[in-house]
PDB file of C-alpha atoms in Angstrom:
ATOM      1  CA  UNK A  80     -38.703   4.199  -4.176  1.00  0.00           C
ATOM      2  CA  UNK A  81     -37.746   1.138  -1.921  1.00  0.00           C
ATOM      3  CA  UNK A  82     -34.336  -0.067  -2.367  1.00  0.00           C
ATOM      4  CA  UNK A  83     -31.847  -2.702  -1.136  1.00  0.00           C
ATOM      5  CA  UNK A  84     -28.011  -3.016  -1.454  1.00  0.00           C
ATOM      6  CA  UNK A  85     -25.608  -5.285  -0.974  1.00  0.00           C
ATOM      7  CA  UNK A  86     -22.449  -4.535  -0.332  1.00  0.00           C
ATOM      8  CA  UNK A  87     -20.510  -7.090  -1.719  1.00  0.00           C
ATOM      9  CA  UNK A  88     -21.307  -9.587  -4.116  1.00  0.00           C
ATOM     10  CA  UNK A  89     -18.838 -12.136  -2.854  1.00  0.00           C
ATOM     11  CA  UNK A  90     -17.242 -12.744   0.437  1.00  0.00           C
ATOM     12  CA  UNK A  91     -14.818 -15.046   1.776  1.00  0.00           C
ATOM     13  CA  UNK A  92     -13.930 -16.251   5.276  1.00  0.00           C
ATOM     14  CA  UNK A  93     -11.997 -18.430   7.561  1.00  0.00           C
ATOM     15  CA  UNK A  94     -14.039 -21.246   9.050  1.00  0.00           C
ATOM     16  CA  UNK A  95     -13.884 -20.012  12.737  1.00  0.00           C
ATOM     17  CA  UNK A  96     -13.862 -16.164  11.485  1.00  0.00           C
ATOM     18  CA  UNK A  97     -16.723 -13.094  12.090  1.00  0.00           C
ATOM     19  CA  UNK A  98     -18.918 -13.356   9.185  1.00  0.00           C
ATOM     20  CA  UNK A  99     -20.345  -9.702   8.051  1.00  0.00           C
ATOM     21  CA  UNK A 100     -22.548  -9.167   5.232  1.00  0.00           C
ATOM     22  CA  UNK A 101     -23.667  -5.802   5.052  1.00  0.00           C
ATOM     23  CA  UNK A 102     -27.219  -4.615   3.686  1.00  0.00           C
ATOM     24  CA  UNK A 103     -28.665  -1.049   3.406  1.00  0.00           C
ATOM     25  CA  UNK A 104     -32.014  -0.030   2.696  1.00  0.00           C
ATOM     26  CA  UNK A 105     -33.737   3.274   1.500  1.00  0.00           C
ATOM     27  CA  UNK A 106     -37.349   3.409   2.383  1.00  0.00           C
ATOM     28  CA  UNK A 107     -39.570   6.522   2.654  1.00  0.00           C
ATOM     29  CA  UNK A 108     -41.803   4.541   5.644  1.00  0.00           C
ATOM     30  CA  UNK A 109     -40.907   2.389   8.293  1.00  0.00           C
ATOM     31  CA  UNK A 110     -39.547  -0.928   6.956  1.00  0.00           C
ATOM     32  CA  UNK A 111     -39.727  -4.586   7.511  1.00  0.00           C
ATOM     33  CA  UNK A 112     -36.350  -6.219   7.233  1.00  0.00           C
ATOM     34  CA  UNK A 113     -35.622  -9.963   6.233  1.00  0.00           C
ATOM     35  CA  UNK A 114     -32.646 -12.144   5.518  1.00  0.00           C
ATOM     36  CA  UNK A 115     -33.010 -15.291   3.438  1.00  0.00           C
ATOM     37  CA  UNK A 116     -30.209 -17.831   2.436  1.00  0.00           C
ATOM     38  CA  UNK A 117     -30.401 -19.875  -0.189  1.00  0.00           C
ATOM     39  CA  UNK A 118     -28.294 -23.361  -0.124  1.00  0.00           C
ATOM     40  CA  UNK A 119     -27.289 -24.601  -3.773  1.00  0.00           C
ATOM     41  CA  UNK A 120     -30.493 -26.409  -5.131  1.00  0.00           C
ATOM     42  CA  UNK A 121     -32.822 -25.296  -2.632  1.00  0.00           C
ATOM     43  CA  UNK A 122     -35.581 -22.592  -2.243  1.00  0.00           C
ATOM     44  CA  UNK A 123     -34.950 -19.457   0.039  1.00  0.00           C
ATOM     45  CA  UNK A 124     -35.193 -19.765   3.222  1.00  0.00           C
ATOM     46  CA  UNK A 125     -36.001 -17.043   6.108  1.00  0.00           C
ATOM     47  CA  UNK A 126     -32.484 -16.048   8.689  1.00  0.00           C
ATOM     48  CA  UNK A 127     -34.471 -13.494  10.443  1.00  0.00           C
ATOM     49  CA  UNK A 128     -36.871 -10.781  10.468  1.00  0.00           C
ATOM     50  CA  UNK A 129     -36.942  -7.183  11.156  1.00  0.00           C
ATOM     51  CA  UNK A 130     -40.001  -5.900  12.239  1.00  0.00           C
ATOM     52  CA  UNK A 131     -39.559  -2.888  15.027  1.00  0.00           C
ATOM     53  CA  UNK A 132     -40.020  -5.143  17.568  1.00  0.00           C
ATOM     54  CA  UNK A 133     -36.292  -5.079  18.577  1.00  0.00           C
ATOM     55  CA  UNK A 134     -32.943  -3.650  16.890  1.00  0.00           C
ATOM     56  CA  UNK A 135     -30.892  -6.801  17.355  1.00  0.00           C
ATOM     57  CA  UNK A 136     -32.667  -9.842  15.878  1.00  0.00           C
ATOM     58  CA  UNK A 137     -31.425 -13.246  16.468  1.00  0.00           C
ATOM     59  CA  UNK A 138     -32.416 -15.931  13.762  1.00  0.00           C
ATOM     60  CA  UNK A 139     -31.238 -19.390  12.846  1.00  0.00           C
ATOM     61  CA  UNK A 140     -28.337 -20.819  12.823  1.00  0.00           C
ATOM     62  CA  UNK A 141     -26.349 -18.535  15.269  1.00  0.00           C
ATOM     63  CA  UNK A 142     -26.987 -15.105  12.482  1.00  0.00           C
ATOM     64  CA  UNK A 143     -28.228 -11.617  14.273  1.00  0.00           C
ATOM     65  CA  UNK A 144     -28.458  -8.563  12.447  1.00  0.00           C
ATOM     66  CA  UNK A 145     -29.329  -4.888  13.858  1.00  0.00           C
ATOM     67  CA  UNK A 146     -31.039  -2.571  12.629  1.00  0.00           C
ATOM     68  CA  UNK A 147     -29.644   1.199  12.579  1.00  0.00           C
ATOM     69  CA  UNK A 148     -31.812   4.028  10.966  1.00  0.00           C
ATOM     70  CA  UNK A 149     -29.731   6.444  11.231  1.00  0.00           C
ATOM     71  CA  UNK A 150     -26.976   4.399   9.229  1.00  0.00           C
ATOM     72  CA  UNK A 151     -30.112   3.228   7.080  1.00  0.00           C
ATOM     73  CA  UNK A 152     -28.646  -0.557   7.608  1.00  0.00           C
ATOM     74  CA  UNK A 153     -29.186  -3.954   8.274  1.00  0.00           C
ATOM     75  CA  UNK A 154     -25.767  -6.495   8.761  1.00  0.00           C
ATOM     76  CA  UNK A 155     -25.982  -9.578   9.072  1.00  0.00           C
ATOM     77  CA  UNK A 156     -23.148 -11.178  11.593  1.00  0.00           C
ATOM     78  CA  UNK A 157     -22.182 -14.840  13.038  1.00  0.00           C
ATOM     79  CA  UNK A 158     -19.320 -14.712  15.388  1.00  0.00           C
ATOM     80  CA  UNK A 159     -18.217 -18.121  13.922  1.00  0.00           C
ATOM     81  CA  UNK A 160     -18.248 -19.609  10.327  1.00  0.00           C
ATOM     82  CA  UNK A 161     -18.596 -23.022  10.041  1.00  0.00           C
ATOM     83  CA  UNK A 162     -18.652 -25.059   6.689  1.00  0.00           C
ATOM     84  CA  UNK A 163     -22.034 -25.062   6.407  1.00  0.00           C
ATOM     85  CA  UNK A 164     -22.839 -21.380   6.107  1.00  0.00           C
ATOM     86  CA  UNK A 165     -21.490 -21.809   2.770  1.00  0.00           C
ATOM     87  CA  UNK A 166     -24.564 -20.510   0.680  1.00  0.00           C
ATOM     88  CA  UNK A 167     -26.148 -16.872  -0.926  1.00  0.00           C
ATOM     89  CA  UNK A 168     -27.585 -14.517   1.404  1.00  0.00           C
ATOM     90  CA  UNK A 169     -30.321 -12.145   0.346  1.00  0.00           C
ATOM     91  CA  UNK A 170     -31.202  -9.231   2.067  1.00  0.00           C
ATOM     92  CA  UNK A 171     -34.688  -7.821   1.696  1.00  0.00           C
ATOM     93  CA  UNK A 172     -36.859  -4.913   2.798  1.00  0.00           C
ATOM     94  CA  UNK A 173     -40.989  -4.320   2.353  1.00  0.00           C
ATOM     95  CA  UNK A 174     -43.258  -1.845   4.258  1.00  0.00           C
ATOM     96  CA  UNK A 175     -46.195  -0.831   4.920  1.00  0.00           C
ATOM     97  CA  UNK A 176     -46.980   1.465   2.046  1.00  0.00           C
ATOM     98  CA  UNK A 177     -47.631  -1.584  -0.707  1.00  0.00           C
ATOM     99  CA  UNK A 178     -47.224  -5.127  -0.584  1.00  0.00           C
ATOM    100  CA  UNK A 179     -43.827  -5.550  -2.800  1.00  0.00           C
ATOM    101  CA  UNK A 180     -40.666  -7.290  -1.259  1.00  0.00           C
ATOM    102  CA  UNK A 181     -37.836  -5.897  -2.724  1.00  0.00           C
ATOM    103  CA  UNK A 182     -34.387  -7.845  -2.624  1.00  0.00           C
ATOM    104  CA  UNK A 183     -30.763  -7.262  -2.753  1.00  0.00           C
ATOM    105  CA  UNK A 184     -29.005  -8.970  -5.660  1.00  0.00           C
ATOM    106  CA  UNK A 185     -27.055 -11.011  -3.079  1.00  0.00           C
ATOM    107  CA  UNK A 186     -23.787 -11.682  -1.413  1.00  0.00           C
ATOM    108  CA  UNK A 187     -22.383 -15.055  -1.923  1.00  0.00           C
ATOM    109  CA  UNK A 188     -20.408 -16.517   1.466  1.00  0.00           C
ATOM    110  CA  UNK A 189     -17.293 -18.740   0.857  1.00  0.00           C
ATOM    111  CA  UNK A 190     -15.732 -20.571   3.938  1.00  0.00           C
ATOM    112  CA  UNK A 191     -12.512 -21.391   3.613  1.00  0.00           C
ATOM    113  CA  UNK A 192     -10.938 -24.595   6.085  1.00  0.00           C
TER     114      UNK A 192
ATOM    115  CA  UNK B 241     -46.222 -30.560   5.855  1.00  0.00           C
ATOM    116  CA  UNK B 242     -45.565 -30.250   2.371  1.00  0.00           C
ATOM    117  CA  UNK B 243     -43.844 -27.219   1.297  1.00  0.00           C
ATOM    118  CA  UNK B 244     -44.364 -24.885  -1.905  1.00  0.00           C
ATOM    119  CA  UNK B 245     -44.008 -26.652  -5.017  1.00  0.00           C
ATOM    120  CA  UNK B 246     -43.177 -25.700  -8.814  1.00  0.00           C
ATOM    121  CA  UNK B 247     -43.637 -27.368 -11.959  1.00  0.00           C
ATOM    122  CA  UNK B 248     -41.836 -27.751 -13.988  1.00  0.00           C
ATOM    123  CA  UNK B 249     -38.690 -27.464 -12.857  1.00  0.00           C
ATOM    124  CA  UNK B 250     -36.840 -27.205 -15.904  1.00  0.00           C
ATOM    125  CA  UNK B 251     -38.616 -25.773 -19.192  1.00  0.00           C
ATOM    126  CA  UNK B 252     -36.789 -25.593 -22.483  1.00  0.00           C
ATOM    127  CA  UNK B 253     -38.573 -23.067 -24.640  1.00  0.00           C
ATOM    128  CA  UNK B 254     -38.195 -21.773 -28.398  1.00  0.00           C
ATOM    129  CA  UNK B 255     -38.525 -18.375 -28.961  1.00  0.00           C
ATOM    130  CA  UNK B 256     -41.896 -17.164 -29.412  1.00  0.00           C
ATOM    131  CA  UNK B 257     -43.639 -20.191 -27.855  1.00  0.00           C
ATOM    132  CA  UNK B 258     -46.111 -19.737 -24.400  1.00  0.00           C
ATOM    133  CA  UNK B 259     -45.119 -21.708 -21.510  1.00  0.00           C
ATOM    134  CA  UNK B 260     -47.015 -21.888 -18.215  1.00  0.00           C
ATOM    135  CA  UNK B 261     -45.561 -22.371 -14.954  1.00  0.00           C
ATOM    136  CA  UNK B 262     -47.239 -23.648 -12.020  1.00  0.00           C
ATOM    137  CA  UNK B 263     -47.324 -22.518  -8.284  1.00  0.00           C
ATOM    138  CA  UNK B 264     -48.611 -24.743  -5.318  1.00  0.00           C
ATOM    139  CA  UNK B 265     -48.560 -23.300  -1.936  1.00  0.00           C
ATOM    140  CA  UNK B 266     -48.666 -24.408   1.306  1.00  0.00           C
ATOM    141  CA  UNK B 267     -52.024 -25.216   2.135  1.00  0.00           C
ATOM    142  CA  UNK B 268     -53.954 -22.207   3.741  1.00  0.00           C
ATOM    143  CA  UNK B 269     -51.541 -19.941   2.854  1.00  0.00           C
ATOM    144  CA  UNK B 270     -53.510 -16.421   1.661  1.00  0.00           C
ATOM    145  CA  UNK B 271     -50.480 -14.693   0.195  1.00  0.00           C
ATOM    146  CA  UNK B 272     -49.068 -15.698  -3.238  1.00  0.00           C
ATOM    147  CA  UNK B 273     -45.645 -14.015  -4.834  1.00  0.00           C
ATOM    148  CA  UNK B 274     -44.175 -14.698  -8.510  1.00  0.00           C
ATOM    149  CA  UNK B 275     -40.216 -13.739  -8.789  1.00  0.00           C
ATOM    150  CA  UNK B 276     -37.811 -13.592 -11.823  1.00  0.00           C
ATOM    151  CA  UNK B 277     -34.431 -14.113 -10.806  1.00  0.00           C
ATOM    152  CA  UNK B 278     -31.853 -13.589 -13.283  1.00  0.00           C
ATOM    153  CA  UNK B 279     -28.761 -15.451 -13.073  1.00  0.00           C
ATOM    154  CA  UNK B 280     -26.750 -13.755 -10.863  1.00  0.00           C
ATOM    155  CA  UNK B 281     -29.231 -11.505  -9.069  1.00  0.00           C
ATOM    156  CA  UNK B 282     -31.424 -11.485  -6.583  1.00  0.00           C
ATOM    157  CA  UNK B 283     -35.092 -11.933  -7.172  1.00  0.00           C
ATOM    158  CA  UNK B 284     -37.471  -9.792  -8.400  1.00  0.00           C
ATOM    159  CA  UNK B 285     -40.730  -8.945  -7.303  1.00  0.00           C
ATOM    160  CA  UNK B 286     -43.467  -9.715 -10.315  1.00  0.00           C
ATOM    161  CA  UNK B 287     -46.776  -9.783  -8.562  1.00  0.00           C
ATOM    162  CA  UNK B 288     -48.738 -10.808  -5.701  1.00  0.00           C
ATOM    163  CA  UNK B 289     -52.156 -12.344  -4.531  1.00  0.00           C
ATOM    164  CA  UNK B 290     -54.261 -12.430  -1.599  1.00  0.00           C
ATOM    165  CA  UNK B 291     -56.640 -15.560  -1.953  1.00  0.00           C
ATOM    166  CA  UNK B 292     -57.958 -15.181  -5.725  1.00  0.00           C
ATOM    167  CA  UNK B 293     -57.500 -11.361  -5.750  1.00  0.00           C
ATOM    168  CA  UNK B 294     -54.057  -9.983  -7.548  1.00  0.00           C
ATOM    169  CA  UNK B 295     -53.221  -7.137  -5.778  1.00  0.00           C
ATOM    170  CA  UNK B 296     -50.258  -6.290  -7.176  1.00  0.00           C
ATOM    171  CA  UNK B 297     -49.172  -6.869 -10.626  1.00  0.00           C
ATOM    172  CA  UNK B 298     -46.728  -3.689 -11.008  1.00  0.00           C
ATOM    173  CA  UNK B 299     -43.520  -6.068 -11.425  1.00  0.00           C
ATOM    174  CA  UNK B 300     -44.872  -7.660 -14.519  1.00  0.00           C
ATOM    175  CA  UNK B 301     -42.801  -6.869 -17.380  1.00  0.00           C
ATOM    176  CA  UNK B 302     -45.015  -6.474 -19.990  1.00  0.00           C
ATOM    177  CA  UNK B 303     -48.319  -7.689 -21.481  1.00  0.00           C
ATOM    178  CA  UNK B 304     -46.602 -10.962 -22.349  1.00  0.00           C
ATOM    179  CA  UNK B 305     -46.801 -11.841 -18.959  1.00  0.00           C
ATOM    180  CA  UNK B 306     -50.208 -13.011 -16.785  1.00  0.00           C
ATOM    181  CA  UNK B 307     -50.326 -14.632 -13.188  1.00  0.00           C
ATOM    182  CA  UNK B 308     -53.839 -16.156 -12.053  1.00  0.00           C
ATOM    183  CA  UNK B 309     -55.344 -17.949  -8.924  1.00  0.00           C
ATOM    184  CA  UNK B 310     -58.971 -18.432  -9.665  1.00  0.00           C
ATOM    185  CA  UNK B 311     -59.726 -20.600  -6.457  1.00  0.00           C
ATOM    186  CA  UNK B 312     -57.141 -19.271  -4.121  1.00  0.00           C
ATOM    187  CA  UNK B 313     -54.754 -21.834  -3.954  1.00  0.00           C
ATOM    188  CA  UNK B 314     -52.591 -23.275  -6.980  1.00  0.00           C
ATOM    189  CA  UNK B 315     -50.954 -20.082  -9.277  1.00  0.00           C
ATOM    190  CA  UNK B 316     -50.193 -20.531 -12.723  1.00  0.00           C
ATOM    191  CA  UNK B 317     -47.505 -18.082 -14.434  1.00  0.00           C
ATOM    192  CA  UNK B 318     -47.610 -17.900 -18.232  1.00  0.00           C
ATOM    193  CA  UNK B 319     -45.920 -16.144 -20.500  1.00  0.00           C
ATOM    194  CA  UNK B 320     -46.572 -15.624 -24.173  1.00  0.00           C
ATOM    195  CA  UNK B 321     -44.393 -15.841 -27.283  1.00  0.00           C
ATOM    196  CA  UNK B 322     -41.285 -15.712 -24.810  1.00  0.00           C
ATOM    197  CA  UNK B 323     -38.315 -14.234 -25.549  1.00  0.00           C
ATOM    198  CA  UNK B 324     -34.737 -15.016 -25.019  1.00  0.00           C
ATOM    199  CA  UNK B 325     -34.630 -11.828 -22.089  1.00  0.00           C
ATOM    200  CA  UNK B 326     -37.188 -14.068 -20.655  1.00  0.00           C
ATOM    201  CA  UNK B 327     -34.895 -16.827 -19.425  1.00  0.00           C
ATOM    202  CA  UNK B 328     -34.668 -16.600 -15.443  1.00  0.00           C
ATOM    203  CA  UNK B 329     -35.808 -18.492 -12.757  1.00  0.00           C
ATOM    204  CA  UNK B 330     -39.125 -17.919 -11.353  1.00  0.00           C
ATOM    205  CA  UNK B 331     -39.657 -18.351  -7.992  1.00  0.00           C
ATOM    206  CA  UNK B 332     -42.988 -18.681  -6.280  1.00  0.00           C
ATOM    207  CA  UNK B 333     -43.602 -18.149  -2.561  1.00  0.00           C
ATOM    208  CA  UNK B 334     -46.606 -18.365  -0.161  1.00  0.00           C
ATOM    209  CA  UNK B 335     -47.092 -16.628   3.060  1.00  0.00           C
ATOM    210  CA  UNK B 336     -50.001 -16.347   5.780  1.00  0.00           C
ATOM    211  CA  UNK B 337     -49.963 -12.472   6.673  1.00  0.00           C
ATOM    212  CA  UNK B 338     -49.866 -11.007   9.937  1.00  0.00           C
ATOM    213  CA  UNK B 339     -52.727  -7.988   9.863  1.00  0.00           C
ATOM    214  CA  UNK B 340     -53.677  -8.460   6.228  1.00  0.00           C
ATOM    215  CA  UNK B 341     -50.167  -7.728   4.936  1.00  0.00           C
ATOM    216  CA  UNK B 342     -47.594  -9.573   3.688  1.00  0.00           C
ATOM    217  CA  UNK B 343     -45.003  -8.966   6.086  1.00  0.00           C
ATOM    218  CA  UNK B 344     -44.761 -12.256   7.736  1.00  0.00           C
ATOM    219  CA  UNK B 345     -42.126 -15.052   6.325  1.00  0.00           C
ATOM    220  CA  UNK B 346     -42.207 -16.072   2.907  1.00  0.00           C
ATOM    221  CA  UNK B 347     -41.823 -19.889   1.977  1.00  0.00           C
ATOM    222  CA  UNK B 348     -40.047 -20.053  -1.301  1.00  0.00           C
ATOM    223  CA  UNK B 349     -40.407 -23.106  -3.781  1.00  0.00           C
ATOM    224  CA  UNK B 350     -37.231 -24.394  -5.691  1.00  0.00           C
ATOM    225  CA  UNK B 351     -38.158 -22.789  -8.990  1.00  0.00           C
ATOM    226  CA  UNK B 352     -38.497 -23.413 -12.085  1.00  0.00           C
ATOM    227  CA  UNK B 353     -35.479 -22.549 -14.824  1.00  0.00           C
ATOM    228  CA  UNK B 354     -36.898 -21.310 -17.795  1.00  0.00           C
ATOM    229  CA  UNK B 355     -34.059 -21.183 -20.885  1.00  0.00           C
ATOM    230  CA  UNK B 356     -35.711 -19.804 -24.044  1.00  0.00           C
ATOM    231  CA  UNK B 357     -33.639 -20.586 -27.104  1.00  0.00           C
TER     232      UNK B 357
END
């Protein structure tokens, strides 16, 4: 069965600091890969998307993530925090074999000034 | 455009009573998702339409539970003589598909929190 983890349910950074918030995935078929923030009060919104296109995805904001199969993982990274980033991230992973989205249970992002 | 919308936002429920939640997608969106997210969690996967036809109710907890979108555009959640393991929020999302599945972005409405008492 499909699977997501976070690593991580809270982490804290420096505004100015590397931001990493690691995912990994189990999936038995190729998978599509998403990240999705959510701001306090407001719906989910898409980062970025996976889709074997590319390994390195850029998205909004200034995020990437890669994608590594053989590490079975998909960080999410932003070379500088600001203020704003503040917010939960949710990583989360569906394929090809049925038409579920399955999500991590999130990683909360604290930026400290 | 408008986004997806939910009503209500906030529903107050005593145990054992039906509530029904509503889903509005964007317009000529094809795919339709329901979500429970517990507090703390991240959401979970309840079922899924394309147009009118559910596809996929597998995440449905139990008979209690029943999703519908007779015309293919507005959703309606409802769930009968709820519990207090019912409370969550439930998130709807719509999504136009890239080659008939339902791997393209998925625009999430705010919710609604249900708190069964």
């Amino acid at each position: 069965a499909q699977s997501v983890t976070q690593l991580g349910s809270h982490v804290s950074v420096s505004e100015g600091a590397l931001v990493l918030l690691r995912c990994n995935y189990s999936s038995s078929v190729p998978p599509y890969l998403f990240w999705y923030v959510q701001y306090p009060n407001q719906g989910l919104q898409l980062l970025l998307k996976y889709t074997s296109a590319a390994t390195l995805v850029k998205g909004i904001n200034g995020f990437e993530a890669e994608f590594k199969k053989s590490e079975t993982s998909f960080h999410l990274t932003k070379p500088s925090a600001h203020m704003s980033d503040a917010a939960e991230y949710f990583c989360a992973a569906g394929n090809t074999a049925g038409f579920k989205t399955i999500f991590g249970a999130g990683t909360r992002l604290f930026v400290k000034a | 455009g408008a986004g997806v919308s939910q009503s209500p936002r906030y529903k107050v429920a005593k145990r054992g009573q039906d509530v029904a939640l509503r889903c509005d997608p964007i317009s000529g969106h094809v795919s339709l998702f329901w979500y429970q997210q517990a507090l703390g969690q991240g959401p979970e996967f309840l079922t899924y339409f394309q147009n009118e036809a559910q596809l996929d109710k597998s995440g449905l907890p139990s008979d209690r539970f029943f999703a519908e979108r007779p015309e293919g555009s507005v959703s309606t959640l409802k769930i009968q003589r709820t519990q207090q393991e019912d409370s969550a929020v439930y998130l709807c999302a719509s999504s136009f598909p890239l080659a008939g599945g339902p791997y393209n972005e998925q625009f999430f409405g705010p919710g609604t929190r249900l708190t069964v008492l």
